[in-house]
Tab-separated table of C-alpha atoms in Angstrom:
chain	number	residue	atom	x	y	z
A	1	LEU	CA	45.050	101.799	147.586
A	2	LEU	CA	47.511	99.920	145.404
A	3	ASN	CA	45.868	98.119	142.505
A	4	GLN	CA	47.222	94.569	142.679
A	5	THR	CA	46.411	93.931	138.984
A	6	SER	CA	48.415	96.970	137.873
A	7	LEU	CA	51.876	96.740	136.370
A	8	VAL	CA	52.153	100.543	136.193
A	9	MET	CA	53.709	101.993	139.343
A	10	TYR	CA	54.021	105.576	138.073
A	11	PHE	CA	52.206	107.824	135.626
A	12	TRP	CA	53.735	110.620	133.559
A	13	LEU	CA	51.931	113.944	133.682
A	14	ARG	CA	52.203	115.778	130.378
A	15	GLY	CA	51.590	119.156	132.047
A	16	LEU	CA	50.388	122.366	130.446
A	17	SER	CA	53.344	123.105	128.163
A	18	VAL	CA	56.765	121.820	127.131
A	19	ASN	CA	58.061	125.319	126.348
A	20	GLN	CA	60.479	126.398	129.100
A	21	LYS	CA	59.649	130.117	128.892
A	22	ALA	CA	55.940	129.338	129.006
A	23	GLN	CA	56.509	127.085	132.027
A	24	ILE	CA	58.318	129.864	133.915
A	25	ALA	CA	55.532	132.321	133.124
A	26	MET	CA	52.865	129.824	134.239
A	27	PHE	CA	54.803	129.013	137.413
A	28	SER	CA	54.865	132.698	138.395
A	29	MET	CA	51.198	133.204	137.529
A	30	PHE	CA	49.897	130.125	139.320
A	31	LEU	CA	52.094	130.706	142.348
A	32	ILE	CA	50.511	134.155	142.707
A	33	PHE	CA	47.046	132.652	142.161
A	34	TYR	CA	47.647	129.984	144.793
A	35	VAL	CA	49.036	132.356	147.434
A	36	LEU	CA	46.134	134.780	146.889
A	37	THR	CA	43.680	131.866	147.057
A	38	LEU	CA	45.078	130.806	150.433
A	39	ILE	CA	45.158	134.344	151.821
A	40	GLY	CA	41.704	135.316	150.543
A	41	ASN	CA	39.832	132.204	151.608
A	42	ILE	CA	41.570	131.800	154.970
A	43	LEU	CA	40.887	135.477	155.691
A	44	ILE	CA	37.184	134.914	154.956
A	45	VAL	CA	37.049	131.984	157.391
A	46	ILE	CA	38.864	133.952	160.119
A	47	THR	CA	36.643	137.006	159.594
A	48	ILE	CA	33.438	134.981	159.827
A	49	ILE	CA	34.637	133.260	163.003
A	50	TYR	CA	35.818	136.541	164.540
A	51	ASP	CA	32.821	138.780	163.701
A	52	HIS	CA	29.694	137.681	165.576
A	53	ARG	CA	27.517	139.698	163.181
A	54	LEU	CA	28.399	137.119	160.522
A	55	HIS	CA	27.254	134.142	162.580
A	56	THR	CA	24.324	133.472	160.254
A	57	PRO	CA	23.499	130.498	157.989
A	58	MET	CA	24.655	132.320	154.840
A	59	TYR	CA	28.123	133.007	156.237
A	60	PHE	CA	28.339	129.578	157.862
A	61	PHE	CA	28.012	128.051	154.391
A	62	LEU	CA	30.351	130.679	152.936
A	63	SER	CA	33.049	129.678	155.439
A	64	ASN	CA	32.575	126.069	154.325
A	65	LEU	CA	32.982	127.178	150.707
A	66	SER	CA	36.221	129.008	151.505
A	67	PHE	CA	37.601	126.000	153.372
A	68	ILE	CA	36.729	123.721	150.432
A	69	ASP	CA	38.379	126.121	147.969
A	70	VAL	CA	41.629	126.073	149.964
A	71	CYS	CA	41.604	122.269	150.029
A	72	HIS	CA	40.492	121.898	146.409
A	73	SER	CA	43.274	124.149	145.139
A	74	THR	CA	45.875	122.460	147.369
A	75	VAL	CA	45.084	119.030	145.889
A	76	THR	CA	46.489	119.980	142.468
A	77	VAL	CA	48.319	123.330	142.350
A	78	PRO	CA	51.381	122.599	144.599
A	79	LYS	CA	52.119	119.453	142.591
A	80	MET	CA	51.772	121.419	139.349
A	81	LEU	CA	54.146	124.133	140.630
A	82	ARG	CA	56.745	121.551	141.640
A	83	ASP	CA	56.467	119.740	138.305
A	84	THR	CA	57.158	122.992	136.447
A	85	TRP	CA	60.835	122.666	137.445
A	86	SER	CA	61.023	118.909	136.929
A	87	GLU	CA	61.810	117.208	133.655
A	88	GLU	CA	60.209	113.993	134.888
A	89	LYS	CA	56.646	114.873	135.857
A	90	LEU	CA	55.941	111.619	137.658
A	91	ILE	CA	53.148	110.665	140.030
A	92	SER	CA	52.982	107.267	141.732
A	93	PHE	CA	49.912	105.086	141.344
A	94	ASP	CA	48.970	105.526	145.007
A	95	ALA	CA	49.488	109.304	144.827
A	96	CYS	CA	47.395	109.382	141.663
A	97	VAL	CA	44.528	107.558	143.382
A	98	THR	CA	44.816	109.808	146.447
A	99	GLN	CA	44.721	112.941	144.291
A	100	MET	CA	41.633	111.713	142.437
A	101	PHE	CA	39.879	110.854	145.692
A	102	PHE	CA	40.364	114.273	147.289
A	103	LEU	CA	39.759	116.119	144.022
A	104	HIS	CA	36.313	114.551	143.683
A	105	LEU	CA	35.609	114.779	147.410
A	106	PHE	CA	36.039	118.549	147.458
A	107	ALA	CA	34.518	119.122	144.007
A	108	CYS	CA	31.343	117.147	144.695
A	109	THR	CA	31.003	118.616	148.191
A	110	GLU	CA	31.248	122.105	146.678
A	111	ILE	CA	28.520	121.275	144.153
A	112	PHE	CA	26.201	120.170	146.960
A	113	LEU	CA	27.214	123.220	149.003
A	114	LEU	CA	26.390	125.639	146.167
A	115	THR	CA	22.970	123.976	145.898
A	116	VAL	CA	22.398	124.365	149.645
A	117	MET	CA	23.484	128.017	149.455
A	118	ALA	CA	20.923	128.601	146.696
A	119	TYR	CA	18.228	127.088	148.913
A	120	ASP	CA	19.382	129.319	151.788
A	121	ARG	CA	19.044	132.423	149.587
A	122	TYR	CA	15.635	131.229	148.372
A	123	VAL	CA	14.311	130.958	151.931
A	124	ALA	CA	15.919	134.269	152.985
A	125	ILE	CA	14.445	136.220	150.065
A	126	CYS	CA	11.144	134.458	149.359
A	127	LYS	CA	10.192	133.545	152.952
A	128	PRO	CA	12.023	136.087	155.146
A	129	LEU	CA	9.650	135.789	158.123
A	130	GLN	CA	10.225	132.042	158.333
A	131	TYR	CA	13.957	132.177	157.609
A	132	MET	CA	15.351	131.629	161.102
A	133	ILE	CA	12.784	128.884	161.729
A	134	VAL	CA	13.528	126.996	158.515
A	135	MET	CA	17.298	127.622	158.512
A	136	ASN	CA	18.014	127.183	162.210
A	137	TRP	CA	21.453	126.042	163.348
A	138	LYS	CA	20.420	122.419	163.732
A	139	VAL	CA	19.278	122.349	160.092
A	140	CYS	CA	22.489	124.086	158.955
A	141	VAL	CA	24.712	121.556	160.721
A	142	LEU	CA	22.672	118.629	159.356
A	143	LEU	CA	22.920	120.057	155.827
A	144	ALA	CA	26.687	120.490	156.227
A	145	VAL	CA	27.083	116.897	157.436
A	146	ALA	CA	24.890	115.663	154.583
A	147	LEU	CA	26.811	117.462	151.839
A	148	TRP	CA	30.211	116.312	153.163
A	149	THR	CA	28.875	112.749	153.456
A	150	GLY	CA	27.497	112.901	149.915
A	151	GLY	CA	30.829	114.144	148.575
A	152	THR	CA	32.675	111.342	150.376
A	153	ILE	CA	30.363	108.631	149.032
A	154	HIS	CA	30.643	110.019	145.499
A	155	SER	CA	34.440	110.131	145.679
A	156	ILE	CA	34.738	106.606	147.094
A	157	ALA	CA	32.484	105.278	144.319
A	158	LEU	CA	34.488	106.912	141.505
A	159	THR	CA	37.869	106.012	142.979
A	160	SER	CA	36.798	102.396	143.500
A	161	LEU	CA	35.734	102.115	139.867
A	162	THR	CA	39.124	103.448	138.766
A	163	ILE	CA	41.486	101.343	140.912
A	164	LYS	CA	39.773	98.073	139.975
A	165	LEU	CA	40.912	98.455	136.360
A	166	PRO	CA	44.193	96.861	135.163
A	167	TYR	CA	46.949	99.271	134.094
A	168	CYS	CA	49.812	97.759	132.099
A	169	GLY	CA	50.686	100.719	129.830
A	170	PRO	CA	50.496	103.345	128.352
A	171	ASP	CA	51.332	105.526	131.324
A	172	GLU	CA	51.036	109.178	130.190
A	173	ILE	CA	48.228	111.392	131.540
A	174	ASP	CA	47.410	114.277	129.209
A	175	ASN	CA	46.964	116.871	131.957
A	176	PHE	CA	48.788	118.450	134.903
A	177	PHE	CA	46.908	116.387	137.508
A	178	SER	CA	45.251	112.982	137.816
A	179	ASP	CA	41.551	112.824	137.067
A	180	VAL	CA	39.281	109.869	136.460
A	181	PRO	CA	38.497	110.444	132.743
A	182	GLN	CA	42.209	110.689	131.802
A	183	VAL	CA	43.294	107.784	133.999
A	184	ILE	CA	40.716	105.216	132.882
A	185	LYS	CA	41.763	105.835	129.257
A	186	LEU	CA	45.085	104.169	130.192
A	187	ALA	CA	43.459	100.945	131.395
A	188	CYS	CA	44.260	97.732	129.501
A	189	THR	CA	40.623	96.755	129.114
A	190	ASP	CA	37.339	97.991	127.699
A	191	THR	CA	36.156	100.921	129.834
A	192	HIS	CA	32.880	101.646	128.047
A	193	VAL	CA	30.730	100.564	131.001
A	194	ILE	CA	32.925	102.511	133.454
A	195	GLU	CA	32.597	105.639	131.307
A	196	ILE	CA	28.815	105.288	131.320
A	197	LEU	CA	28.859	104.946	135.120
A	198	ILE	CA	31.041	108.081	135.428
A	199	VAL	CA	28.713	110.083	133.189
A	200	SER	CA	25.679	108.832	135.102
A	201	ASN	CA	27.396	109.679	138.408
A	202	SER	CA	29.435	112.875	138.073
A	203	GLY	CA	27.669	114.157	134.965
A	204	LEU	CA	24.201	113.591	136.378
A	205	ILE	CA	25.068	115.224	139.705
A	206	SER	CA	26.447	118.286	137.892
A	207	VAL	CA	23.508	118.667	135.508
A	208	VAL	CA	20.790	118.047	138.122
A	209	CYS	CA	22.352	120.457	140.630
A	210	PHE	CA	22.809	123.068	137.901
A	211	VAL	CA	19.134	122.794	136.900
A	212	VAL	CA	18.046	123.035	140.548
A	213	LEU	CA	20.247	126.112	141.007
A	214	VAL	CA	18.929	127.842	137.903
A	215	VAL	CA	15.312	127.155	138.908
A	216	SER	CA	15.995	128.409	142.459
A	217	TYR	CA	17.477	131.683	141.256
A	218	ALA	CA	14.703	132.094	138.673
A	219	VAL	CA	12.138	131.854	141.493
A	220	ILE	CA	14.193	134.325	143.529
A	221	LEU	CA	14.348	136.819	140.657
A	222	VAL	CA	10.585	136.608	140.167
A	223	SER	CA	10.099	137.172	143.888
A	224	LEU	CA	12.423	140.199	143.871
A	225	ARG	CA	10.082	142.036	141.525
A	226	GLN	CA	7.716	142.444	144.481
A	227	GLN	CA	10.299	143.896	146.882
A	228	ILE	CA	11.404	147.446	147.578
A	229	SER	CA	14.378	148.823	145.671
A	230	LYS	CA	17.004	148.786	148.461
A	231	GLY	CA	16.334	145.206	149.512
A	232	ARG	CA	16.072	144.170	145.885
A	233	ARG	CA	19.499	145.611	145.020
A	234	LYS	CA	21.141	143.823	147.947
A	235	ALA	CA	19.469	140.516	147.096
A	236	LEU	CA	20.325	140.866	143.420
A	237	SER	CA	23.961	141.509	144.327
A	238	THR	CA	24.064	138.350	146.448
A	239	CYS	CA	22.370	136.246	143.768
A	240	ALA	CA	24.673	137.603	141.056
A	241	ALA	CA	27.701	136.553	143.128
A	242	HIS	CA	26.287	133.065	143.647
A	243	LEU	CA	25.378	132.654	139.975
A	244	THR	CA	28.882	133.654	138.897
A	245	VAL	CA	30.446	130.992	141.123
A	246	VAL	CA	27.910	128.390	140.025
A	247	THR	CA	28.463	129.045	136.317
A	248	LEU	CA	32.267	128.896	136.579
A	249	PHE	CA	32.368	125.792	138.740
A	250	LEU	CA	29.540	123.671	137.367
A	251	GLY	CA	30.383	124.665	133.803
A	252	HIS	CA	33.645	122.713	134.135
A	253	CYS	CA	31.967	119.704	135.713
A	254	ILE	CA	29.328	119.478	133.001
A	255	PHE	CA	31.931	119.966	130.247
A	256	ILE	CA	34.318	117.272	131.551
A	257	TYR	CA	32.047	114.653	133.128
A	258	SER	CA	28.927	114.724	130.929
A	259	ARG	CA	30.641	113.152	127.924
A	260	PRO	CA	32.769	110.037	127.225
A	261	SER	CA	36.474	110.100	128.152
A	262	THR	CA	37.767	111.784	125.010
A	263	SER	CA	40.484	114.443	125.079
A	264	LEU	CA	39.701	117.883	123.684
A	265	PRO	CA	42.109	120.843	123.277
A	266	GLU	CA	39.938	122.865	125.658
A	267	ASP	CA	40.223	120.352	128.524
A	268	LYS	CA	43.400	121.796	130.026
A	269	VAL	CA	42.129	125.384	129.868
A	270	VAL	CA	38.887	124.376	131.571
A	271	SER	CA	40.855	122.379	134.175
A	272	VAL	CA	43.006	125.420	134.983
A	273	PHE	CA	39.898	127.480	135.702
A	274	PHE	CA	38.472	124.611	137.757
A	275	THR	CA	41.512	124.060	139.986
A	276	ALA	CA	43.366	127.393	140.121
A	277	VAL	CA	41.173	130.297	139.020
A	278	THR	CA	37.730	129.580	140.501
A	279	PRO	CA	39.026	129.115	144.092
A	280	LEU	CA	40.678	132.541	143.745
A	281	LEU	CA	37.585	134.232	142.309
A	282	ASN	CA	35.278	133.052	145.084
A	283	PRO	CA	36.692	135.343	147.830
A	284	ILE	CA	36.857	138.248	145.361
A	285	ILE	CA	33.251	137.790	144.246
A	286	TYR	CA	31.858	137.328	147.741
A	287	THR	CA	33.745	140.238	149.322
A	288	LEU	CA	33.728	142.955	146.655
A	289	ARG	CA	29.969	142.577	146.196
A	290	ASN	CA	29.165	142.216	149.889
A	291	GLU	CA	29.055	145.264	152.162
A	292	GLU	CA	28.814	143.167	155.335
A	293	MET	CA	32.000	141.269	154.483
A	294	LYS	CA	33.877	144.468	153.600
A	295	SER	CA	32.787	146.030	156.885
A	296	ALA	CA	33.880	142.915	158.795
A	297	PHE	CA	37.273	142.967	157.005
A	298	ASN	CA	37.798	146.585	158.042
A	299	LYS	CA	36.842	145.756	161.624
A	300	LEU	CA	39.252	142.799	161.665
């Protein structure tokens, strides 16, 4: 992974704050967030595996989402917690590249997964009689393989663009983790073309998937007008949960990756929601609004 044209062996992470009291408060808050994220998402995966009533396509994809959230949060939060107590918030070049690779792997895979989950809900609500034919287990496994493969290809492409650039100083990243837009700003060359490629890659994926998701749920909502009240309430609850996750997650991606690599004051706040808050909200949203999951939790 080491960039042979780079003279920079380490990057400095500026972090969220230089105020010691604020750092202690943030350490406590994000430690709680991270522990709850691990407990909540791992519990969802265990419950879905344990309860045979939840062996359906919807919960198969939900278990994938929980696994991704655990991994996505683990890529950045432990390093941030450790750096809270360190005066020198350093990250090596190789560690920086590794963090960027896995960050984009899990983020892009989650985007594709949320799109697949929207399609699953569309088939379940709009074509219920054909649901188990369309969304059989072979199709579910193929979709899962496809979305993980797509996330891997996307991450390799972005990481490759980044490590080919020469880095000879400056060496300070204005965030608490390494991400492509902040890192390429430190390159000792013109990165205009690279920025365009990033926008056309990450930005386009985020926007297109968001549009597809909105259209899917719009079709679902129109279809729900024709259904009986009990089924409609349950479907609306499920769709509301999905839309909440989609808005929180894709909102960050569109905000960060659909514009040139310029720093804004809001970037760190949005990044905190992206890496620490959203993975925690997912298990809360999917369990508190889902009677089947609450019943399975009680059984477990």
